[in-house]
Amino acid sequence: MHNKHSWAEPYKIKMIEPIVITTKEFRQKALKEAGYNTFLLESKDVYIDLLTDSGTSAMSDRQWAGLMMGDEAYAGSRNFYHLEKTIQDYYSYKHVVPTHQGRAAEHMLSQILIKKGDYVPGNMYFTTTKLHQEMAGGTFVDIIVDEAHDPNSLYKFKGDVDLNKLQKLIDKVGADKIPYVSIASTVNMAGGQPMSMANLKALRELTNKYGIKIMHDMTRIAENAFMIQLNEEGYANKTVAEIVHEFNSLTDGATMSAKKDALVNIGGFLAVNDYDTFDKARNMVVVYEGLHTYGGMAGRDMEALAIGIKESVQDDHIAARVGQVFYLGQKLLDMGVPIVKPVGTHGVFLDAKAFLAHVPQDKFPAQTLAAELYLDSGVRAMERGVVSAGRNKETGEHNYPKLELVRLTIPRRVYTQAHMDVIAESVQRVFKNRENIKGMKMVYEPEYLRFFQARFEKL
Ligand code: PM9
């Protein structure tokens, strides 16, 4: 149903936020001051902000009304119980510990379940997830299907786990060294690629055999469910809400950055079925975040989140959200711009290795391309390549990922189709001028998650 006729947003606009178009000279200066890192630009200097879909969504009138229902009691806020019930009903998990955002939940989960010397297999790394696994003494092992590392593979479920890779790891290190398999629904670093239900079922079967848990990074679960509805046999007549529930119930627990799928500007949680893990997390959250009935969130924010979760799994919402991303992706494909295929669900990922084929990876092609795009039009994107991949913890060398990408991330319910056209035209202009673009060198490198604050100079 989704691709066969035009779709439109299932809402109308009630309030607007002005944005400013700057001159090229202005952007040149702003970019230099930001060390050619789009994370370090001031948002007032950005025209169309595609840095991230994290916390950048527009809330509905229902959510804004929900803010007024905030119960800011220190303990036992009614909004917590609404949120807890919503997570139980919609996401299937039994026990809930709120956190201020996703990485706080990753921190707790990693500290509770990972012992020094453990291995944590997963369907590709994510920056914060992997860092917390390493800080807890674990080693991340990539067990995603090979197709995920190939931007041109048209495989529909590039988020799938390669069960042979997992079996090999179990045979090599032993199941007792694997506290859990870490899976993400729609794999961010692979280009927003979904995992199939069939693959998750097979993974469940294999992990059950060895008593290994499955922990789910459910940051973009509704988008994954939409892709299952669209492309997986047997799911065309199920609702996204039903698919979300089924997917989650095949896992043992989840970390959530509610700033994405769930349509709020801040928030997250850890949710698990097993009481022992919950009990430890509930104790740990009071050290790092706040009492277990708010975990760093205001009552009003928990209310907006409970409402956002319900809105996020509505079929017409998610069809329009992903439909807009597909629209931009198709436009770029028609222009001959190299992007990750199939088009992902939360953004379009430019293949910087192919786009700037003359710039070697140690000269940061994706970082360079993101800077050039801002310079051209004030569109802000995010590097997802060698800078994001950091250094090997043993050798100290750069990790060189196969995918060297620039993410054009689309916030939910924020920009129009006309914005998508302007973005595509800017990418096309930069593409036409690509031969004149040189790489960059890194002149400042922070120790952790360097992509956020690193600084560069043009070669
Ligand atoms: N993702 C993103 O832009 C925020 C900045 S980059 C660290 O894509 C997944 C799959 C994410 C994610 C954040 C987090 C961390 C966990 N898993 O940002 O701490 O995409 O809420 O969530 C970003 P928090």
Coordinates of C-alpha atoms and ligand atoms in Angstrom, one line a residue:
M1 CA 0.0 0.0 0.0
H2 CA 2.8 2.5 0.9
N3 CA 4.6 3.1 -2.3
K4 CA 1.8 2.7 -4.8
H5 CA 0.2 6.1 -4.3
S6 CA 1.1 9.5 -2.8
W7 CA 1.1 9.8 0.9
A8 CA 0.8 13.0 2.9
E9 CA 1.5 13.9 6.5
P10 CA -1.4 12.9 8.9
Y11 CA -1.3 16.3 10.6
K12 CA -1.4 20.0 9.8
I13 CA 1.0 22.7 11.0
K14 CA -0.1 24.9 14.0
M15 CA 3.1 26.7 14.9
I16 CA 6.3 27.5 13.0
E17 CA 9.9 28.3 14.0
P18 CA 11.7 30.7 11.6
I19 CA 15.0 29.6 10.1
V20 CA 17.6 31.8 8.5
I21 CA 19.4 31.5 5.1
T22 CA 23.0 32.8 5.4
T23 CA 25.5 33.8 2.8
K24 CA 28.4 31.6 1.6
E25 CA 30.9 34.1 3.1
F26 CA 29.2 33.8 6.5
R27 CA 29.2 30.0 6.4
Q28 CA 32.8 29.9 5.4
K29 CA 33.7 31.8 8.6
A30 CA 31.3 29.8 10.8
L31 CA 32.7 26.6 9.5
K32 CA 36.3 27.6 10.2
E33 CA 35.4 28.7 13.7
A34 CA 33.7 25.3 14.2
G35 CA 36.9 23.4 13.2
Y36 CA 35.1 22.0 10.2
N37 CA 33.0 19.8 12.5
T38 CA 29.3 20.2 12.0
F39 CA 28.7 19.3 15.7
L40 CA 30.5 22.5 16.7
L41 CA 28.3 24.9 14.6
E42 CA 25.8 27.1 16.3
S43 CA 22.4 26.0 15.4
K44 CA 21.3 29.6 14.6
D45 CA 23.8 29.5 11.7
V46 CA 22.2 26.4 10.2
Y47 CA 19.4 26.6 7.6
I48 CA 18.2 23.0 7.4
D49 CA 19.4 20.9 10.3
L50 CA 20.0 17.3 9.4
L51 CA 22.6 16.6 12.0
T52 CA 20.4 14.2 13.8
D53 CA 16.8 12.9 14.3
S54 CA 17.6 12.8 18.1
G55 CA 15.5 15.1 20.2
T56 CA 14.7 17.2 17.1
S57 CA 11.2 16.0 16.4
A58 CA 8.1 18.2 16.6
M59 CA 5.7 17.2 19.4
S60 CA 2.0 17.0 18.8
D61 CA -0.6 19.3 20.5
R62 CA -1.5 16.2 22.6
Q63 CA 2.1 16.0 23.8
W64 CA 2.3 19.7 24.6
A65 CA -0.9 19.4 26.5
G66 CA 0.6 16.5 28.3
L67 CA 3.5 18.7 29.5
M68 CA 0.9 20.7 31.5
M69 CA -0.1 17.5 33.2
G70 CA 3.3 17.0 34.7
D71 CA 3.4 15.8 38.3
E72 CA 6.7 17.0 39.6
A73 CA 6.7 15.1 42.8
Y74 CA 10.1 13.7 43.7
A75 CA 8.8 10.2 44.2
G76 CA 6.0 8.3 42.6
S77 CA 4.9 10.8 40.0
R78 CA 1.7 9.8 38.2
N79 CA 3.4 10.4 34.9
F80 CA 5.9 7.6 35.7
Y81 CA 3.0 5.1 36.2
H82 CA 1.5 6.2 32.9
L83 CA 4.9 5.8 31.2
E84 CA 5.5 2.4 32.8
K85 CA 2.1 1.1 31.7
T86 CA 2.6 2.4 28.2
I87 CA 5.9 0.7 27.9
Q88 CA 4.4 -2.6 29.2
D89 CA 1.4 -2.4 26.9
Y90 CA 3.1 -1.1 23.7
Y91 CA 6.6 -2.4 24.0
S92 CA 6.0 -5.6 26.0
Y93 CA 8.7 -5.2 28.6
K94 CA 7.8 -5.8 32.3
H95 CA 10.1 -3.6 34.3
V96 CA 11.0 0.0 33.5
V97 CA 13.8 2.3 34.8
P98 CA 13.6 5.8 33.2
T99 CA 16.8 7.6 32.3
H100 CA 17.6 11.1 30.9
Q101 CA 18.5 9.6 27.6
G102 CA 19.7 6.4 25.8
R103 CA 23.3 6.2 26.8
A104 CA 22.5 6.3 30.5
A105 CA 20.5 3.1 30.0
E106 CA 23.4 1.6 28.0
H107 CA 25.7 2.5 30.9
M108 CA 23.6 0.7 33.5
L109 CA 22.9 -2.3 31.3
S110 CA 26.6 -2.7 30.5
Q111 CA 27.7 -2.3 34.1
I112 CA 25.2 -4.8 35.3
L113 CA 25.6 -7.6 32.8
I114 CA 29.1 -7.4 31.4
K115 CA 32.2 -8.7 33.3
K116 CA 35.8 -7.9 32.4
G117 CA 36.9 -10.3 29.5
D118 CA 33.3 -10.8 28.2
Y119 CA 32.4 -10.5 24.5
V120 CA 29.3 -8.7 23.3
P121 CA 28.3 -9.6 19.8
G122 CA 26.0 -7.2 17.9
N123 CA 24.5 -6.2 14.6
M124 CA 27.2 -3.5 13.9
Y125 CA 28.6 -1.2 16.5
F126 CA 26.9 2.0 17.7
T127 CA 29.2 4.7 19.1
T128 CA 27.8 5.1 22.6
T129 CA 26.7 1.5 22.9
K130 CA 30.1 0.1 22.1
L131 CA 31.9 2.6 24.4
H132 CA 29.8 1.5 27.4
Q133 CA 30.4 -2.1 26.6
E134 CA 34.1 -1.5 26.5
M135 CA 34.1 0.6 29.6
A136 CA 32.5 -2.3 31.4
G137 CA 35.4 -4.5 30.3
G138 CA 33.7 -6.2 27.3
T139 CA 34.8 -6.5 23.7
F140 CA 32.3 -5.8 21.0
V141 CA 32.2 -8.3 18.1
D142 CA 30.4 -7.4 14.9
I143 CA 28.1 -10.2 13.7
I144 CA 26.0 -8.4 11.2
V145 CA 25.5 -9.9 7.8
D146 CA 28.2 -9.0 5.3
E147 CA 25.7 -7.2 3.1
A148 CA 25.4 -4.4 5.7
H149 CA 29.0 -3.3 5.0
D150 CA 28.3 -2.9 1.3
P151 CA 26.5 0.3 0.4
N152 CA 25.4 -1.1 -2.9
S153 CA 23.9 -4.4 -1.7
L154 CA 20.1 -4.3 -2.2
Y155 CA 19.5 -6.9 0.6
K156 CA 16.3 -5.8 2.2
F157 CA 17.2 -6.7 5.8
K158 CA 20.8 -5.5 6.2
G159 CA 20.3 -5.3 10.0
D160 CA 20.1 -9.1 10.2
V161 CA 22.6 -11.1 12.3
D162 CA 24.8 -13.6 10.6
L163 CA 24.1 -16.7 12.8
N164 CA 27.2 -18.4 11.6
K165 CA 29.3 -15.5 12.9
L166 CA 27.6 -15.8 16.3
Q167 CA 28.0 -19.6 16.4
K168 CA 31.7 -19.2 15.6
L169 CA 32.1 -16.8 18.5
I170 CA 30.3 -19.1 20.9
D171 CA 32.5 -22.0 19.8
K172 CA 35.6 -19.9 20.2
V173 CA 35.1 -18.1 23.6
G174 CA 32.2 -20.1 25.2
A175 CA 28.7 -19.1 25.9
D176 CA 29.5 -18.1 29.5
K177 CA 31.7 -15.3 28.1
I178 CA 28.8 -13.8 26.2
P179 CA 26.3 -12.1 28.6
Y180 CA 24.0 -11.0 25.8
V181 CA 23.7 -10.4 22.1
S182 CA 23.2 -6.7 21.5
I183 CA 20.8 -6.1 18.6
A184 CA 19.5 -2.8 17.3
S185 CA 16.3 -2.4 15.4
T186 CA 17.1 -0.3 12.3
V187 CA 20.9 -0.3 12.4
N188 CA 22.0 3.3 12.5
M189 CA 25.6 2.9 11.4
A190 CA 24.6 0.6 8.5
G191 CA 22.4 3.4 7.1
G192 CA 19.2 2.9 9.0
Q193 CA 18.7 -0.7 7.9
P194 CA 16.1 -3.0 9.4
M195 CA 16.3 -6.5 11.0
S196 CA 13.7 -9.1 9.9
M197 CA 11.4 -10.9 12.3
A198 CA 12.5 -14.2 10.8
N199 CA 16.1 -13.5 11.6
L200 CA 15.3 -12.4 15.2
K201 CA 13.3 -15.6 15.7
A202 CA 16.2 -17.7 14.5
L203 CA 18.5 -15.7 16.8
R204 CA 16.2 -16.4 19.7
E205 CA 16.3 -20.1 19.0
L206 CA 20.1 -20.1 18.9
T207 CA 20.6 -18.0 22.0
N208 CA 18.0 -20.1 23.9
K209 CA 20.1 -23.1 23.2
Y210 CA 23.0 -21.5 25.1
G211 CA 21.1 -19.5 27.7
I212 CA 22.3 -16.2 26.2
K213 CA 20.1 -13.1 26.6
I214 CA 19.1 -10.7 23.7
M215 CA 19.2 -7.1 24.6
H216 CA 17.5 -4.7 22.2
D217 CA 18.5 -1.2 21.3
M218 CA 15.0 -0.1 20.4
T219 CA 15.7 3.5 19.6
R220 CA 14.1 3.2 16.2
I221 CA 11.8 0.1 16.6
A222 CA 8.7 1.6 15.0
E223 CA 10.7 2.3 11.8
N224 CA 12.0 -1.2 11.8
A225 CA 8.4 -2.6 12.3
F226 CA 7.3 -0.5 9.3
M227 CA 10.0 -2.1 7.1
I228 CA 8.8 -5.5 8.3
Q229 CA 5.3 -4.6 7.3
L230 CA 6.4 -3.4 3.9
N231 CA 8.8 -6.1 3.0
E232 CA 8.6 -9.3 5.1
E233 CA 6.3 -12.1 4.1
G234 CA 3.3 -12.6 6.4
Y235 CA 3.4 -9.1 7.9
A236 CA 1.6 -6.9 5.3
N237 CA -1.7 -7.1 7.2
K238 CA -0.3 -6.6 10.7
T239 CA -0.2 -3.1 12.2
V240 CA 3.1 -1.5 13.1
A241 CA 2.0 -1.6 16.8
E242 CA 1.5 -5.4 16.6
I243 CA 4.8 -5.9 14.9
V244 CA 6.6 -3.7 17.5
H245 CA 5.1 -5.8 20.3
E246 CA 6.0 -9.1 18.6
F247 CA 9.6 -8.0 17.9
N248 CA 10.2 -6.8 21.4
S249 CA 8.7 -9.9 23.0
L250 CA 11.4 -12.0 21.3
T251 CA 14.0 -10.1 23.3
D252 CA 14.9 -10.0 27.0
G253 CA 15.1 -6.3 27.5
A254 CA 15.9 -3.0 25.9
T255 CA 17.7 0.3 26.1
M256 CA 15.8 3.2 24.6
S257 CA 16.8 6.7 23.4
A258 CA 13.3 8.1 23.4
K259 CA 14.6 11.1 21.6
K260 CA 14.2 9.4 18.2
D261 CA 11.2 7.1 17.5
A262 CA 9.2 8.2 20.5
L263 CA 8.9 11.8 19.5
V264 CA 10.2 13.6 22.5
N265 CA 13.1 16.1 22.9
I266 CA 14.7 14.3 25.9
G267 CA 14.3 11.0 27.6
G268 CA 15.1 7.3 27.6
F269 CA 14.8 4.1 29.7
L270 CA 16.0 0.7 30.4
A271 CA 13.3 -2.0 30.3
V272 CA 13.8 -5.6 31.2
N273 CA 11.8 -8.7 31.9
D274 CA 14.1 -10.2 34.4
Y275 CA 13.6 -9.0 38.0
D276 CA 17.2 -9.3 39.1
T277 CA 18.5 -7.0 36.4
F278 CA 15.7 -4.6 37.1
D279 CA 16.5 -4.6 40.8
K280 CA 20.2 -3.8 40.1
A281 CA 19.3 -1.1 37.6
R282 CA 16.8 0.5 40.0
N283 CA 19.5 0.7 42.6
M284 CA 22.1 2.0 40.2
V285 CA 19.9 4.7 38.7
V286 CA 19.7 6.5 42.1
V287 CA 23.5 6.9 41.9
Y288 CA 23.8 8.4 38.4
E289 CA 20.4 9.7 37.3
G290 CA 17.8 10.2 40.0
L291 CA 15.1 8.3 41.9
H292 CA 13.8 5.2 40.1
T293 CA 10.4 6.8 39.4
Y294 CA 12.0 9.6 37.3
G295 CA 15.6 8.7 36.5
G296 CA 16.6 12.1 35.3
M297 CA 13.4 13.1 33.6
A298 CA 10.9 15.7 34.6
G299 CA 7.3 14.4 35.3
R300 CA 6.1 16.4 32.3
D301 CA 8.7 14.9 30.0
M302 CA 7.6 11.4 31.1
E303 CA 4.0 12.3 30.2
A304 CA 5.0 13.6 26.7
L305 CA 7.0 10.4 26.2
A306 CA 4.0 8.2 27.2
I307 CA 1.9 10.0 24.6
G308 CA 4.7 10.0 22.0
I309 CA 5.1 6.2 22.2
K310 CA 1.4 5.8 21.4
E311 CA 1.7 8.2 18.4
S312 CA 4.9 6.7 17.1
V313 CA 3.4 3.3 16.3
Q314 CA 0.4 4.6 14.3
D315 CA 0.6 3.3 10.8
D316 CA -0.2 6.6 9.1
H317 CA 2.4 8.4 11.1
I318 CA 5.2 6.0 10.4
A319 CA 4.3 5.7 6.7
A320 CA 4.6 9.4 6.3
R321 CA 7.8 9.7 8.3
V322 CA 9.6 7.0 6.4
G323 CA 7.9 8.1 3.2
Q324 CA 9.6 11.5 3.5
V325 CA 13.0 9.9 3.9
F326 CA 12.3 7.6 0.8
Y327 CA 11.3 10.7 -1.2
L328 CA 14.7 12.4 -0.6
G329 CA 16.6 9.1 -1.2
Q330 CA 14.8 8.5 -4.5
K331 CA 15.5 12.0 -5.6
L332 CA 19.3 11.6 -4.9
L333 CA 19.3 8.2 -6.7
D334 CA 17.7 9.8 -9.7
M335 CA 20.4 12.5 -9.7
G336 CA 23.1 9.7 -9.7
V337 CA 24.4 10.6 -6.3
P338 CA 26.0 7.6 -4.5
I339 CA 24.0 6.7 -1.4
V340 CA 23.6 3.7 0.8
K341 CA 21.0 1.4 -0.8
P342 CA 18.2 0.5 0.0
V343 CA 17.3 3.9 1.4
G344 CA 17.2 3.7 5.3
T345 CA 14.4 4.8 7.5
H346 CA 15.7 7.8 9.5
G347 CA 17.9 9.4 6.9
V348 CA 19.7 9.2 3.6
F349 CA 23.4 8.3 3.9
L350 CA 25.8 9.6 1.3
D351 CA 28.5 7.2 0.3
A352 CA 31.5 9.5 0.9
K353 CA 34.0 6.9 -0.3
A354 CA 32.3 6.9 -3.8
F355 CA 31.3 10.6 -3.7
L356 CA 34.9 11.7 -3.0
A357 CA 36.7 8.7 -4.4
H358 CA 40.0 10.7 -4.8
V359 CA 40.1 11.5 -1.0
P360 CA 41.8 8.7 1.0
Q361 CA 40.0 7.6 4.2
D362 CA 42.7 9.0 6.5
K363 CA 41.9 12.4 5.0
F364 CA 38.3 12.1 6.3
P365 CA 36.2 12.1 3.2
A366 CA 32.8 12.0 5.1
Q367 CA 33.9 14.8 7.5
T368 CA 35.0 16.8 4.5
L369 CA 31.8 16.2 2.6
A370 CA 29.6 17.2 5.6
A371 CA 31.6 20.5 5.8
E372 CA 31.2 21.2 2.0
L373 CA 27.5 20.6 2.2
Y374 CA 27.1 23.2 4.9
L375 CA 29.3 25.6 3.0
D376 CA 27.1 25.2 -0.1
S377 CA 23.7 25.7 1.4
G378 CA 23.7 25.8 5.2
V379 CA 22.4 22.2 5.4
R380 CA 24.0 20.5 8.4
A381 CA 24.7 16.7 8.2
M382 CA 26.7 14.3 10.3
E383 CA 29.9 12.3 9.6
R384 CA 29.5 8.6 10.1
G385 CA 32.8 7.2 9.0
V386 CA 36.4 7.0 10.3
V387 CA 36.0 9.9 12.8
S388 CA 32.9 8.2 14.4
A389 CA 34.6 4.8 14.4
G390 CA 37.4 6.1 16.7
R391 CA 40.6 4.2 17.4
N392 CA 41.4 0.5 18.0
K393 CA 41.7 0.2 21.8
E394 CA 44.8 -2.1 21.4
T395 CA 46.8 -0.6 18.6
G396 CA 45.7 3.0 18.9
E397 CA 45.3 3.2 15.1
H398 CA 42.2 4.7 13.5
N399 CA 39.4 2.1 13.0
Y400 CA 38.7 2.2 9.2
P401 CA 35.1 1.2 8.7
K402 CA 34.0 -0.1 5.3
L403 CA 31.2 2.5 5.4
E404 CA 32.4 6.1 5.2
L405 CA 29.1 8.0 5.3
V406 CA 27.5 11.4 5.6
R407 CA 24.1 11.1 7.2
L408 CA 21.3 13.4 6.1
T409 CA 19.1 12.7 9.1
I410 CA 15.5 13.7 8.9
P411 CA 13.8 15.0 12.1
R412 CA 10.2 13.7 12.5
R413 CA 7.3 16.0 11.6
V414 CA 9.7 19.0 11.1
Y415 CA 10.5 19.7 7.5
T416 CA 8.5 19.8 4.3
Q417 CA 8.8 18.2 0.9
A418 CA 10.1 21.6 -0.4
H419 CA 13.0 21.3 2.2
M420 CA 13.8 17.9 0.8
D421 CA 14.0 19.4 -2.7
V422 CA 16.4 22.1 -1.5
I423 CA 18.6 19.5 0.2
A424 CA 18.8 17.3 -2.9
E425 CA 19.7 20.3 -5.1
S426 CA 22.5 21.3 -2.7
V427 CA 23.9 17.7 -2.6
Q428 CA 23.8 17.7 -6.4
R429 CA 25.8 20.9 -6.6
V430 CA 28.5 19.6 -4.3
F431 CA 28.6 16.4 -6.3
K432 CA 29.1 18.3 -9.5
N433 CA 32.0 20.2 -7.9
R434 CA 33.5 17.1 -6.2
E435 CA 36.8 17.1 -8.1
N436 CA 37.8 20.4 -6.5
I437 CA 37.3 19.1 -2.9
K438 CA 40.4 18.1 -0.9
G439 CA 40.4 16.2 2.4
M440 CA 41.2 17.4 5.9
K441 CA 43.6 16.8 8.8
M442 CA 42.5 16.4 12.5
V443 CA 44.1 19.0 14.7
Y444 CA 42.3 18.2 18.0
E445 CA 41.1 14.8 19.1
P446 CA 39.2 14.1 22.4
E447 CA 39.6 10.8 24.0
Y448 CA 36.0 9.6 24.0
L449 CA 33.5 9.8 21.2
R450 CA 35.9 12.0 19.3
F451 CA 33.4 12.9 16.5
F452 CA 31.5 15.2 18.9
Q453 CA 34.3 17.6 19.5
A454 CA 37.2 16.9 17.1
R455 CA 38.6 19.8 15.1
F456 CA 39.9 19.8 11.6
E457 CA 41.8 22.0 9.1
K458 CA 41.5 21.9 5.3
L459 CA 44.5 20.4 3.4
Ligands
PM9_1 N1 22.0 8.5 18.4 C1 22.1 9.9 16.6 O1 22.3 11.1 16.1 C2 22.6 10.8 18.9 C3 23.9 11.4 18.7 S1 25.2 10.3 18.2 C4 25.7 9.5 19.6 O2 21.9 9.0 15.8 C5 21.3 4.4 19.0 C6 20.9 3.4 17.9 C7 21.4 5.7 18.8 C8 21.7 6.6 19.8 C9 21.9 8.0 19.6 C10 21.9 6.1 21.1 C11 22.3 6.9 22.3 C12 21.8 4.7 21.3 N2 21.5 3.9 20.2 O3 21.8 10.0 22.4 O4 22.2 8.9 24.6 O5 21.1 6.2 17.5 O6 19.8 9.4 23.8 O7 21.1 7.6 22.7 C13 22.2 9.7 18.0 P1 21.3 9.1 23.4

